[in-house]
Amino acid sequence: HRHHMRSEQEELFNSNSIIKFGMKDVEKRRDKICNEISESSLSGFASVSGNMISKLLEPNYNNEETHSFDINEIKIVLSRMGDNMSQYDKNRILSQIELDSSLSGQNPYLIYFLDQLLSVYKKQEKYDIAIKQFVKTCNKYLFDKEFTYDESTVSLKLDRTKNGKIELTQLSSGEKQIVSIFSQLYLEPDKKYIVLFDEPELSLSIYWQEKLLPDMIDTGQCIFMLAV
């Protein structure tokens, strides 16, 4: 009976579903969500190529829809194409949008191509939003250091505000706890959680105690919370 109980406990604490405070887990979540965006970009660009061929085969294709391209979004999707398009061509497109965001009078195939790229970007939007929210929330708790997210290169970094890069392992125990919790809630956006939290005030300042539980609820990922 004791052996059975012990094996059950070992299985419980080996489970990936339990919130862990190791920074390796945070790194894995960060890499997983960034890779998800990068891989879906590549597969999305492949489908764009196929759609372009179909459109080029249409006789007398003319796109008469009105557009207004957001240059910041176009910069991101073009950056995510990497070497699949030359920097010269990327700059030409951006220059034309700067002159006329609707690209009126331009080749309709170019407009269709950009529309297709933006549809790829929109499919990744929930992951981009999740990372941005993770950054915004964690930065409220960090002193003299901050997370930054570069959408163009799909990279999430932690830096000192003055002295450059800092490792996750160099955070204080309270900061590690905060970062671990919000990495679980934000960087795995396809999951929902029931949170049972014993003594959430441990290692936390008064300011953090006031913010933490509301911020966890505000993630939208916590469907039930019990705090002791």
JSON list of C-alpha atoms in Angstrom, two decimals:
[
{"chain": "A", "resi": 1, "resn": "HIS", "atom": "CA", "xyz": [0.00, 0.00, 0.00]},
{"chain": "A", "resi": 2, "resn": "ARG", "atom": "CA", "xyz": [2.82, 2.40, 0.89]},
{"chain": "A", "resi": 3, "resn": "HIS", "atom": "CA", "xyz": [4.61, 1.58, -2.35]},
{"chain": "A", "resi": 4, "resn": "HIS", "atom": "CA", "xyz": [1.39, 2.22, -4.29]},
{"chain": "A", "resi": 5, "resn": "MET", "atom": "CA", "xyz": [0.96, 5.61, -2.58]},
{"chain": "A", "resi": 6, "resn": "ARG", "atom": "CA", "xyz": [4.57, 6.56, -3.28]},
{"chain": "A", "resi": 7, "resn": "SER", "atom": "CA", "xyz": [4.33, 5.68, -6.98]},
{"chain": "A", "resi": 8, "resn": "GLU", "atom": "CA", "xyz": [1.15, 7.75, -7.24]},
{"chain": "A", "resi": 9, "resn": "GLN", "atom": "CA", "xyz": [2.90, 10.72, -5.66]},
{"chain": "A", "resi": 10, "resn": "GLU", "atom": "CA", "xyz": [5.93, 10.33, -7.93]},
{"chain": "A", "resi": 11, "resn": "GLU", "atom": "CA", "xyz": [3.64, 10.25, -10.94]},
{"chain": "A", "resi": 12, "resn": "LEU", "atom": "CA", "xyz": [1.84, 13.38, -9.68]},
{"chain": "A", "resi": 13, "resn": "PHE", "atom": "CA", "xyz": [5.01, 15.40, -9.18]},
{"chain": "A", "resi": 14, "resn": "ASN", "atom": "CA", "xyz": [6.50, 14.26, -12.49]},
{"chain": "A", "resi": 15, "resn": "SER", "atom": "CA", "xyz": [3.42, 15.54, -14.28]},
{"chain": "A", "resi": 16, "resn": "ASN", "atom": "CA", "xyz": [3.96, 18.43, -16.69]},
{"chain": "A", "resi": 17, "resn": "SER", "atom": "CA", "xyz": [0.60, 19.86, -15.64]},
{"chain": "A", "resi": 18, "resn": "ILE", "atom": "CA", "xyz": [1.92, 21.09, -12.28]},
{"chain": "A", "resi": 19, "resn": "ILE", "atom": "CA", "xyz": [3.25, 24.64, -12.14]},
{"chain": "A", "resi": 20, "resn": "LYS", "atom": "CA", "xyz": [7.01, 24.46, -11.60]},
{"chain": "A", "resi": 21, "resn": "PHE", "atom": "CA", "xyz": [9.35, 27.25, -10.61]},
{"chain": "A", "resi": 22, "resn": "GLY", "atom": "CA", "xyz": [12.38, 26.02, -12.59]},
{"chain": "A", "resi": 23, "resn": "MET", "atom": "CA", "xyz": [13.63, 28.49, -15.17]},
{"chain": "A", "resi": 24, "resn": "LYS", "atom": "CA", "xyz": [14.30, 25.64, -17.62]},
{"chain": "A", "resi": 25, "resn": "ASP", "atom": "CA", "xyz": [10.53, 25.24, -17.89]},
{"chain": "A", "resi": 26, "resn": "VAL", "atom": "CA", "xyz": [10.14, 28.94, -18.66]},
{"chain": "A", "resi": 27, "resn": "GLU", "atom": "CA", "xyz": [12.78, 28.65, -21.40]},
{"chain": "A", "resi": 28, "resn": "LYS", "atom": "CA", "xyz": [10.98, 25.63, -22.88]},
{"chain": "A", "resi": 29, "resn": "ARG", "atom": "CA", "xyz": [7.67, 27.50, -22.96]},
{"chain": "A", "resi": 30, "resn": "ARG", "atom": "CA", "xyz": [9.32, 30.55, -24.52]},
{"chain": "A", "resi": 31, "resn": "ASP", "atom": "CA", "xyz": [11.04, 28.45, -27.20]},
{"chain": "A", "resi": 32, "resn": "LYS", "atom": "CA", "xyz": [7.88, 26.46, -27.87]},
{"chain": "A", "resi": 33, "resn": "ILE", "atom": "CA", "xyz": [5.64, 29.47, -28.53]},
{"chain": "A", "resi": 34, "resn": "CYS", "atom": "CA", "xyz": [8.30, 31.29, -30.59]},
{"chain": "A", "resi": 35, "resn": "ASN", "atom": "CA", "xyz": [8.90, 28.15, -32.67]},
{"chain": "A", "resi": 36, "resn": "GLU", "atom": "CA", "xyz": [5.14, 27.82, -33.15]},
{"chain": "A", "resi": 37, "resn": "ILE", "atom": "CA", "xyz": [5.06, 31.30, -34.71]},
{"chain": "A", "resi": 38, "resn": "SER", "atom": "CA", "xyz": [8.17, 30.71, -36.86]},
{"chain": "A", "resi": 39, "resn": "GLU", "atom": "CA", "xyz": [7.03, 27.30, -38.13]},
{"chain": "A", "resi": 40, "resn": "SER", "atom": "CA", "xyz": [3.50, 28.49, -38.91]},
{"chain": "A", "resi": 41, "resn": "SER", "atom": "CA", "xyz": [5.08, 31.42, -40.79]},
{"chain": "A", "resi": 42, "resn": "LEU", "atom": "CA", "xyz": [7.08, 29.07, -43.01]},
{"chain": "A", "resi": 43, "resn": "SER", "atom": "CA", "xyz": [4.13, 26.76, -43.71]},
{"chain": "A", "resi": 44, "resn": "GLY", "atom": "CA", "xyz": [1.93, 29.80, -44.29]},
{"chain": "A", "resi": 45, "resn": "PHE", "atom": "CA", "xyz": [4.35, 31.27, -46.82]},
{"chain": "A", "resi": 46, "resn": "ALA", "atom": "CA", "xyz": [4.34, 27.95, -48.69]},
{"chain": "A", "resi": 47, "resn": "SER", "atom": "CA", "xyz": [0.55, 28.10, -48.99]},
{"chain": "A", "resi": 48, "resn": "VAL", "atom": "CA", "xyz": [0.79, 31.73, -50.15]},
{"chain": "A", "resi": 49, "resn": "SER", "atom": "CA", "xyz": [3.03, 30.58, -53.02]},
{"chain": "A", "resi": 50, "resn": "GLY", "atom": "CA", "xyz": [0.41, 28.03, -54.08]},
{"chain": "A", "resi": 51, "resn": "ASN", "atom": "CA", "xyz": [-2.37, 30.61, -53.91]},
{"chain": "A", "resi": 52, "resn": "MET", "atom": "CA", "xyz": [-0.32, 33.06, -55.98]},
{"chain": "A", "resi": 53, "resn": "ILE", "atom": "CA", "xyz": [0.15, 30.50, -58.74]},
{"chain": "A", "resi": 54, "resn": "SER", "atom": "CA", "xyz": [-3.63, 29.90, -58.86]},
{"chain": "A", "resi": 55, "resn": "LYS", "atom": "CA", "xyz": [-4.24, 33.64, -59.02]},
{"chain": "A", "resi": 56, "resn": "LEU", "atom": "CA", "xyz": [-1.64, 34.15, -61.76]},
{"chain": "A", "resi": 57, "resn": "LEU", "atom": "CA", "xyz": [-3.45, 31.53, -63.87]},
{"chain": "A", "resi": 58, "resn": "GLU", "atom": "CA", "xyz": [-6.70, 33.48, -63.68]},
{"chain": "A", "resi": 59, "resn": "PRO", "atom": "CA", "xyz": [-7.28, 35.39, -66.93]},
{"chain": "A", "resi": 60, "resn": "ASN", "atom": "CA", "xyz": [-7.49, 39.18, -66.53]},
{"chain": "A", "resi": 61, "resn": "TYR", "atom": "CA", "xyz": [-7.39, 39.12, -62.72]},
{"chain": "A", "resi": 62, "resn": "ASN", "atom": "CA", "xyz": [-8.09, 42.54, -61.25]},
{"chain": "A", "resi": 63, "resn": "ASN", "atom": "CA", "xyz": [-8.39, 43.17, -57.51]},
{"chain": "A", "resi": 64, "resn": "GLU", "atom": "CA", "xyz": [-10.90, 45.99, -57.11]},
{"chain": "A", "resi": 65, "resn": "GLU", "atom": "CA", "xyz": [-11.17, 45.85, -53.30]},
{"chain": "A", "resi": 66, "resn": "THR", "atom": "CA", "xyz": [-10.01, 48.94, -51.42]},
{"chain": "A", "resi": 67, "resn": "HIS", "atom": "CA", "xyz": [-7.11, 48.43, -49.01]},
{"chain": "A", "resi": 68, "resn": "SER", "atom": "CA", "xyz": [-5.23, 50.35, -46.38]},
{"chain": "A", "resi": 69, "resn": "PHE", "atom": "CA", "xyz": [-2.11, 48.48, -45.38]},
{"chain": "A", "resi": 70, "resn": "ASP", "atom": "CA", "xyz": [-0.64, 49.02, -41.92]},
{"chain": "A", "resi": 71, "resn": "ILE", "atom": "CA", "xyz": [3.07, 49.53, -42.60]},
{"chain": "A", "resi": 72, "resn": "ASN", "atom": "CA", "xyz": [4.06, 48.13, -39.18]},
{"chain": "A", "resi": 73, "resn": "GLU", "atom": "CA", "xyz": [2.20, 44.86, -39.86]},
{"chain": "A", "resi": 74, "resn": "ILE", "atom": "CA", "xyz": [3.75, 44.64, -43.33]},
{"chain": "A", "resi": 75, "resn": "LYS", "atom": "CA", "xyz": [7.23, 45.18, -41.84]},
{"chain": "A", "resi": 76, "resn": "ILE", "atom": "CA", "xyz": [6.64, 42.25, -39.45]},
{"chain": "A", "resi": 77, "resn": "VAL", "atom": "CA", "xyz": [5.34, 39.81, -42.08]},
{"chain": "A", "resi": 78, "resn": "LEU", "atom": "CA", "xyz": [8.13, 40.71, -44.51]},
{"chain": "A", "resi": 79, "resn": "SER", "atom": "CA", "xyz": [10.74, 40.25, -41.76]},
{"chain": "A", "resi": 80, "resn": "ARG", "atom": "CA", "xyz": [9.31, 36.83, -40.92]},
{"chain": "A", "resi": 81, "resn": "MET", "atom": "CA", "xyz": [9.82, 35.79, -44.55]},
{"chain": "A", "resi": 82, "resn": "GLY", "atom": "CA", "xyz": [13.56, 35.89, -43.85]},
{"chain": "A", "resi": 83, "resn": "ASP", "atom": "CA", "xyz": [15.66, 35.09, -46.92]},
{"chain": "A", "resi": 84, "resn": "ASN", "atom": "CA", "xyz": [12.63, 33.95, -48.92]},
{"chain": "A", "resi": 85, "resn": "MET", "atom": "CA", "xyz": [12.50, 37.50, -50.28]},
{"chain": "A", "resi": 86, "resn": "SER", "atom": "CA", "xyz": [15.39, 39.88, -50.90]},
{"chain": "A", "resi": 87, "resn": "GLN", "atom": "CA", "xyz": [15.79, 42.92, -48.64]},
{"chain": "A", "resi": 88, "resn": "TYR", "atom": "CA", "xyz": [15.76, 45.05, -51.80]},
{"chain": "A", "resi": 89, "resn": "ASP", "atom": "CA", "xyz": [12.24, 43.87, -52.72]},
{"chain": "A", "resi": 90, "resn": "LYS", "atom": "CA", "xyz": [11.05, 44.26, -49.11]},
{"chain": "A", "resi": 91, "resn": "ASN", "atom": "CA", "xyz": [12.27, 47.86, -49.08]},
{"chain": "A", "resi": 92, "resn": "ARG", "atom": "CA", "xyz": [10.56, 48.58, -52.41]},
{"chain": "A", "resi": 93, "resn": "ILE", "atom": "CA", "xyz": [7.23, 47.34, -51.04]},
{"chain": "A", "resi": 94, "resn": "LEU", "atom": "CA", "xyz": [7.59, 49.35, -47.83]},
{"chain": "A", "resi": 95, "resn": "SER", "atom": "CA", "xyz": [8.54, 52.47, -49.77]},
{"chain": "A", "resi": 96, "resn": "GLN", "atom": "CA", "xyz": [5.41, 52.17, -51.91]},
{"chain": "A", "resi": 97, "resn": "ILE", "atom": "CA", "xyz": [3.18, 51.72, -48.84]},
{"chain": "A", "resi": 98, "resn": "GLU", "atom": "CA", "xyz": [4.78, 54.78, -47.22]},
{"chain": "A", "resi": 99, "resn": "LEU", "atom": "CA", "xyz": [3.79, 56.78, -50.31]},
{"chain": "A", "resi": 100, "resn": "ASP", "atom": "CA", "xyz": [0.29, 55.28, -50.57]},
{"chain": "A", "resi": 101, "resn": "SER", "atom": "CA", "xyz": [-1.06, 52.85, -47.95]},
{"chain": "A", "resi": 102, "resn": "SER", "atom": "CA", "xyz": [-3.81, 51.66, -50.33]},
{"chain": "A", "resi": 103, "resn": "LEU", "atom": "CA", "xyz": [-1.30, 50.91, -53.15]},
{"chain": "A", "resi": 104, "resn": "SER", "atom": "CA", "xyz": [-3.83, 52.33, -55.61]},
{"chain": "A", "resi": 105, "resn": "GLY", "atom": "CA", "xyz": [-2.75, 51.85, -59.20]},
{"chain": "A", "resi": 106, "resn": "GLN", "atom": "CA", "xyz": [-0.27, 49.13, -58.24]},
{"chain": "A", "resi": 107, "resn": "ASN", "atom": "CA", "xyz": [-0.13, 45.66, -59.72]},
{"chain": "A", "resi": 108, "resn": "PRO", "atom": "CA", "xyz": [-3.19, 43.77, -58.33]},
{"chain": "A", "resi": 109, "resn": "TYR", "atom": "CA", "xyz": [-1.04, 40.68, -57.81]},
{"chain": "A", "resi": 110, "resn": "LEU", "atom": "CA", "xyz": [1.16, 42.59, -55.35]},
{"chain": "A", "resi": 111, "resn": "ILE", "atom": "CA", "xyz": [-1.93, 43.63, -53.37]},
{"chain": "A", "resi": 112, "resn": "TYR", "atom": "CA", "xyz": [-3.21, 40.05, -53.37]},
{"chain": "A", "resi": 113, "resn": "PHE", "atom": "CA", "xyz": [0.22, 38.79, -52.25]},
{"chain": "A", "resi": 114, "resn": "LEU", "atom": "CA", "xyz": [0.32, 41.22, -49.30]},
{"chain": "A", "resi": 115, "resn": "ASP", "atom": "CA", "xyz": [-3.26, 40.27, -48.37]},
{"chain": "A", "resi": 116, "resn": "GLN", "atom": "CA", "xyz": [-2.19, 36.63, -48.26]},
{"chain": "A", "resi": 117, "resn": "LEU", "atom": "CA", "xyz": [0.84, 37.42, -46.08]},
{"chain": "A", "resi": 118, "resn": "LEU", "atom": "CA", "xyz": [-1.35, 39.35, -43.65]},
{"chain": "A", "resi": 119, "resn": "SER", "atom": "CA", "xyz": [-3.74, 36.40, -43.39]},
{"chain": "A", "resi": 120, "resn": "VAL", "atom": "CA", "xyz": [-0.77, 34.26, -42.27]},
{"chain": "A", "resi": 121, "resn": "TYR", "atom": "CA", "xyz": [0.13, 36.89, -39.67]},
{"chain": "A", "resi": 122, "resn": "LYS", "atom": "CA", "xyz": [-3.46, 37.04, -38.37]},
{"chain": "A", "resi": 123, "resn": "LYS", "atom": "CA", "xyz": [-3.47, 33.28, -37.79]},
{"chain": "A", "resi": 124, "resn": "GLN", "atom": "CA", "xyz": [-0.47, 33.71, -35.46]},
{"chain": "A", "resi": 125, "resn": "GLU", "atom": "CA", "xyz": [-1.98, 36.73, -33.72]},
{"chain": "A", "resi": 126, "resn": "LYS", "atom": "CA", "xyz": [-3.16, 34.91, -30.58]},
{"chain": "A", "resi": 127, "resn": "TYR", "atom": "CA", "xyz": [0.43, 33.79, -29.91]},
{"chain": "A", "resi": 128, "resn": "ASP", "atom": "CA", "xyz": [1.83, 37.28, -30.53]},
{"chain": "A", "resi": 129, "resn": "ILE", "atom": "CA", "xyz": [-0.78, 38.78, -28.19]},
{"chain": "A", "resi": 130, "resn": "ALA", "atom": "CA", "xyz": [-0.03, 36.14, -25.52]},
{"chain": "A", "resi": 131, "resn": "ILE", "atom": "CA", "xyz": [3.70, 36.96, -25.59]},
{"chain": "A", "resi": 132, "resn": "LYS", "atom": "CA", "xyz": [3.05, 40.72, -25.46]},
{"chain": "A", "resi": 133, "resn": "GLN", "atom": "CA", "xyz": [0.72, 40.26, -22.46]},
{"chain": "A", "resi": 134, "resn": "PHE", "atom": "CA", "xyz": [3.32, 38.07, -20.73]},
{"chain": "A", "resi": 135, "resn": "VAL", "atom": "CA", "xyz": [5.93, 40.81, -21.25]},
{"chain": "A", "resi": 136, "resn": "LYS", "atom": "CA", "xyz": [3.63, 43.62, -20.06]},
{"chain": "A", "resi": 137, "resn": "THR", "atom": "CA", "xyz": [2.50, 41.73, -16.94]},
{"chain": "A", "resi": 138, "resn": "CYS", "atom": "CA", "xyz": [5.93, 40.42, -15.87]},
{"chain": "A", "resi": 139, "resn": "ASN", "atom": "CA", "xyz": [7.56, 43.82, -16.34]},
{"chain": "A", "resi": 140, "resn": "LYS", "atom": "CA", "xyz": [5.26, 45.27, -13.65]},
{"chain": "A", "resi": 141, "resn": "TYR", "atom": "CA", "xyz": [7.00, 43.01, -11.12]},
{"chain": "A", "resi": 142, "resn": "LEU", "atom": "CA", "xyz": [10.62, 43.30, -12.28]},
{"chain": "A", "resi": 143, "resn": "PHE", "atom": "CA", "xyz": [13.00, 45.94, -10.95]},
{"chain": "A", "resi": 144, "resn": "ASP", "atom": "CA", "xyz": [15.89, 47.25, -13.08]},
{"chain": "A", "resi": 145, "resn": "LYS", "atom": "CA", "xyz": [15.22, 44.57, -15.70]},
{"chain": "A", "resi": 146, "resn": "GLU", "atom": "CA", "xyz": [12.61, 43.89, -18.35]},
{"chain": "A", "resi": 147, "resn": "PHE", "atom": "CA", "xyz": [11.37, 41.46, -20.96]},
{"chain": "A", "resi": 148, "resn": "THR", "atom": "CA", "xyz": [11.24, 42.64, -24.57]},
{"chain": "A", "resi": 149, "resn": "TYR", "atom": "CA", "xyz": [9.54, 40.96, -27.53]},
{"chain": "A", "resi": 150, "resn": "ASP", "atom": "CA", "xyz": [10.70, 41.60, -31.09]},
{"chain": "A", "resi": 151, "resn": "GLU", "atom": "CA", "xyz": [7.83, 40.56, -33.37]},
{"chain": "A", "resi": 152, "resn": "SER", "atom": "CA", "xyz": [9.93, 40.82, -36.53]},
{"chain": "A", "resi": 153, "resn": "THR", "atom": "CA", "xyz": [12.54, 38.28, -35.38]},
{"chain": "A", "resi": 154, "resn": "VAL", "atom": "CA", "xyz": [10.12, 36.43, -33.04]},
{"chain": "A", "resi": 155, "resn": "SER", "atom": "CA", "xyz": [12.48, 36.71, -30.07]},
{"chain": "A", "resi": 156, "resn": "LEU", "atom": "CA", "xyz": [11.62, 37.12, -26.38]},
{"chain": "A", "resi": 157, "resn": "LYS", "atom": "CA", "xyz": [14.53, 38.44, -24.29]},
{"chain": "A", "resi": 158, "resn": "LEU", "atom": "CA", "xyz": [15.28, 39.46, -20.71]},
{"chain": "A", "resi": 159, "resn": "ASP", "atom": "CA", "xyz": [17.65, 42.40, -20.20]},
{"chain": "A", "resi": 160, "resn": "ARG", "atom": "CA", "xyz": [18.79, 44.71, -17.45]},
{"chain": "A", "resi": 161, "resn": "THR", "atom": "CA", "xyz": [17.48, 48.19, -18.20]},
{"chain": "A", "resi": 162, "resn": "LYS", "atom": "CA", "xyz": [21.05, 49.57, -18.08]},
{"chain": "A", "resi": 163, "resn": "ASN", "atom": "CA", "xyz": [23.58, 46.76, -18.25]},
{"chain": "A", "resi": 164, "resn": "GLY", "atom": "CA", "xyz": [22.32, 44.47, -20.99]},
{"chain": "A", "resi": 165, "resn": "LYS", "atom": "CA", "xyz": [21.46, 40.79, -20.89]},
{"chain": "A", "resi": 166, "resn": "ILE", "atom": "CA", "xyz": [20.57, 38.91, -17.72]},
{"chain": "A", "resi": 167, "resn": "GLU", "atom": "CA", "xyz": [19.86, 35.18, -17.34]},
{"chain": "A", "resi": 168, "resn": "LEU", "atom": "CA", "xyz": [16.56, 33.91, -15.95]},
{"chain": "A", "resi": 169, "resn": "THR", "atom": "CA", "xyz": [18.54, 32.05, -13.27]},
{"chain": "A", "resi": 170, "resn": "GLN", "atom": "CA", "xyz": [19.78, 35.42, -11.93]},
{"chain": "A", "resi": 171, "resn": "LEU", "atom": "CA", "xyz": [16.28, 36.57, -10.96]},
{"chain": "A", "resi": 172, "resn": "SER", "atom": "CA", "xyz": [15.32, 36.64, -7.27]},
{"chain": "A", "resi": 173, "resn": "SER", "atom": "CA", "xyz": [13.20, 33.77, -5.91]},
{"chain": "A", "resi": 174, "resn": "GLY", "atom": "CA", "xyz": [10.10, 36.01, -5.93]},
{"chain": "A", "resi": 175, "resn": "GLU", "atom": "CA", "xyz": [10.75, 37.12, -9.51]},
{"chain": "A", "resi": 176, "resn": "LYS", "atom": "CA", "xyz": [11.25, 33.50, -10.59]},
{"chain": "A", "resi": 177, "resn": "GLN", "atom": "CA", "xyz": [7.92, 32.61, -9.04]},
{"chain": "A", "resi": 178, "resn": "ILE", "atom": "CA", "xyz": [6.17, 35.46, -10.87]},
{"chain": "A", "resi": 179, "resn": "VAL", "atom": "CA", "xyz": [7.81, 34.69, -14.22]},
{"chain": "A", "resi": 180, "resn": "SER", "atom": "CA", "xyz": [7.08, 30.98, -13.91]},
{"chain": "A", "resi": 181, "resn": "ILE", "atom": "CA", "xyz": [3.41, 31.49, -13.10]},
{"chain": "A", "resi": 182, "resn": "PHE", "atom": "CA", "xyz": [2.80, 33.92, -15.96]},
{"chain": "A", "resi": 183, "resn": "SER", "atom": "CA", "xyz": [4.82, 31.85, -18.43]},
{"chain": "A", "resi": 184, "resn": "GLN", "atom": "CA", "xyz": [2.48, 28.95, -17.68]},
{"chain": "A", "resi": 185, "resn": "LEU", "atom": "CA", "xyz": [-0.65, 31.07, -17.98]},
{"chain": "A", "resi": 186, "resn": "TYR", "atom": "CA", "xyz": [0.34, 33.17, -21.01]},
{"chain": "A", "resi": 187, "resn": "LEU", "atom": "CA", "xyz": [2.86, 31.16, -23.03]},
{"chain": "A", "resi": 188, "resn": "GLU", "atom": "CA", "xyz": [0.62, 28.11, -23.29]},
{"chain": "A", "resi": 189, "resn": "PRO", "atom": "CA", "xyz": [-2.46, 29.98, -24.57]},
{"chain": "A", "resi": 190, "resn": "ASP", "atom": "CA", "xyz": [-4.27, 26.84, -25.75]},
{"chain": "A", "resi": 191, "resn": "LYS", "atom": "CA", "xyz": [-4.69, 25.63, -22.15]},
{"chain": "A", "resi": 192, "resn": "LYS", "atom": "CA", "xyz": [-6.98, 26.67, -19.29]},
{"chain": "A", "resi": 193, "resn": "TYR", "atom": "CA", "xyz": [-6.11, 26.22, -15.61]},
{"chain": "A", "resi": 194, "resn": "ILE", "atom": "CA", "xyz": [-7.62, 25.59, -12.21]},
{"chain": "A", "resi": 195, "resn": "VAL", "atom": "CA", "xyz": [-5.23, 27.19, -9.70]},
{"chain": "A", "resi": 196, "resn": "LEU", "atom": "CA", "xyz": [-4.95, 26.05, -6.07]},
{"chain": "A", "resi": 197, "resn": "PHE", "atom": "CA", "xyz": [-2.52, 28.47, -4.45]},
{"chain": "A", "resi": 198, "resn": "ASP", "atom": "CA", "xyz": [-1.20, 27.90, -0.94]},
{"chain": "A", "resi": 199, "resn": "GLU", "atom": "CA", "xyz": [0.07, 31.06, 0.79]},
{"chain": "A", "resi": 200, "resn": "PRO", "atom": "CA", "xyz": [0.54, 33.19, -2.35]},
{"chain": "A", "resi": 201, "resn": "GLU", "atom": "CA", "xyz": [2.03, 36.00, -0.22]},
{"chain": "A", "resi": 202, "resn": "LEU", "atom": "CA", "xyz": [5.25, 34.07, 0.50]},
{"chain": "A", "resi": 203, "resn": "SER", "atom": "CA", "xyz": [8.31, 35.82, -1.03]},
{"chain": "A", "resi": 204, "resn": "LEU", "atom": "CA", "xyz": [6.08, 38.66, -2.21]},
{"chain": "A", "resi": 205, "resn": "SER", "atom": "CA", "xyz": [6.15, 42.34, -1.25]},
{"chain": "A", "resi": 206, "resn": "ILE", "atom": "CA", "xyz": [2.92, 44.10, -0.23]},
{"chain": "A", "resi": 207, "resn": "TYR", "atom": "CA", "xyz": [2.72, 45.66, -3.72]},
{"chain": "A", "resi": 208, "resn": "TRP", "atom": "CA", "xyz": [3.07, 42.24, -5.37]},
{"chain": "A", "resi": 209, "resn": "GLN", "atom": "CA", "xyz": [0.52, 40.69, -3.01]},
{"chain": "A", "resi": 210, "resn": "GLU", "atom": "CA", "xyz": [-2.05, 43.27, -4.09]},
{"chain": "A", "resi": 211, "resn": "LYS", "atom": "CA", "xyz": [-1.38, 42.69, -7.81]},
{"chain": "A", "resi": 212, "resn": "LEU", "atom": "CA", "xyz": [-0.67, 38.99, -8.22]},
{"chain": "A", "resi": 213, "resn": "LEU", "atom": "CA", "xyz": [-4.05, 37.27, -7.86]},
{"chain": "A", "resi": 214, "resn": "PRO", "atom": "CA", "xyz": [-5.97, 39.87, -9.93]},
{"chain": "A", "resi": 215, "resn": "ASP", "atom": "CA", "xyz": [-3.28, 39.69, -12.63]},
{"chain": "A", "resi": 216, "resn": "MET", "atom": "CA", "xyz": [-3.57, 35.89, -12.70]},
{"chain": "A", "resi": 217, "resn": "ILE", "atom": "CA", "xyz": [-7.34, 36.13, -13.14]},
{"chain": "A", "resi": 218, "resn": "ASP", "atom": "CA", "xyz": [-6.89, 38.81, -15.83]},
{"chain": "A", "resi": 219, "resn": "THR", "atom": "CA", "xyz": [-4.89, 36.40, -17.99]},
{"chain": "A", "resi": 220, "resn": "GLY", "atom": "CA", "xyz": [-8.21, 34.80, -18.97]},
{"chain": "A", "resi": 221, "resn": "GLN", "atom": "CA", "xyz": [-6.54, 31.38, -18.66]},
{"chain": "A", "resi": 222, "resn": "CYS", "atom": "CA", "xyz": [-7.45, 30.80, -15.00]},
{"chain": "A", "resi": 223, "resn": "ILE", "atom": "CA", "xyz": [-11.03, 29.48, -14.89]},
{"chain": "A", "resi": 224, "resn": "PHE", "atom": "CA", "xyz": [-11.04, 28.86, -11.13]},
{"chain": "A", "resi": 225, "resn": "MET", "atom": "CA", "xyz": [-8.76, 29.91, -8.28]},
{"chain": "A", "resi": 226, "resn": "LEU", "atom": "CA", "xyz": [-8.59, 28.89, -4.64]},
{"chain": "A", "resi": 227, "resn": "ALA", "atom": "CA", "xyz": [-5.99, 30.74, -2.55]},
{"chain": "A", "resi": 228, "resn": "VAL", "atom": "CA", "xyz": [-5.22, 29.93, 1.08]}
]
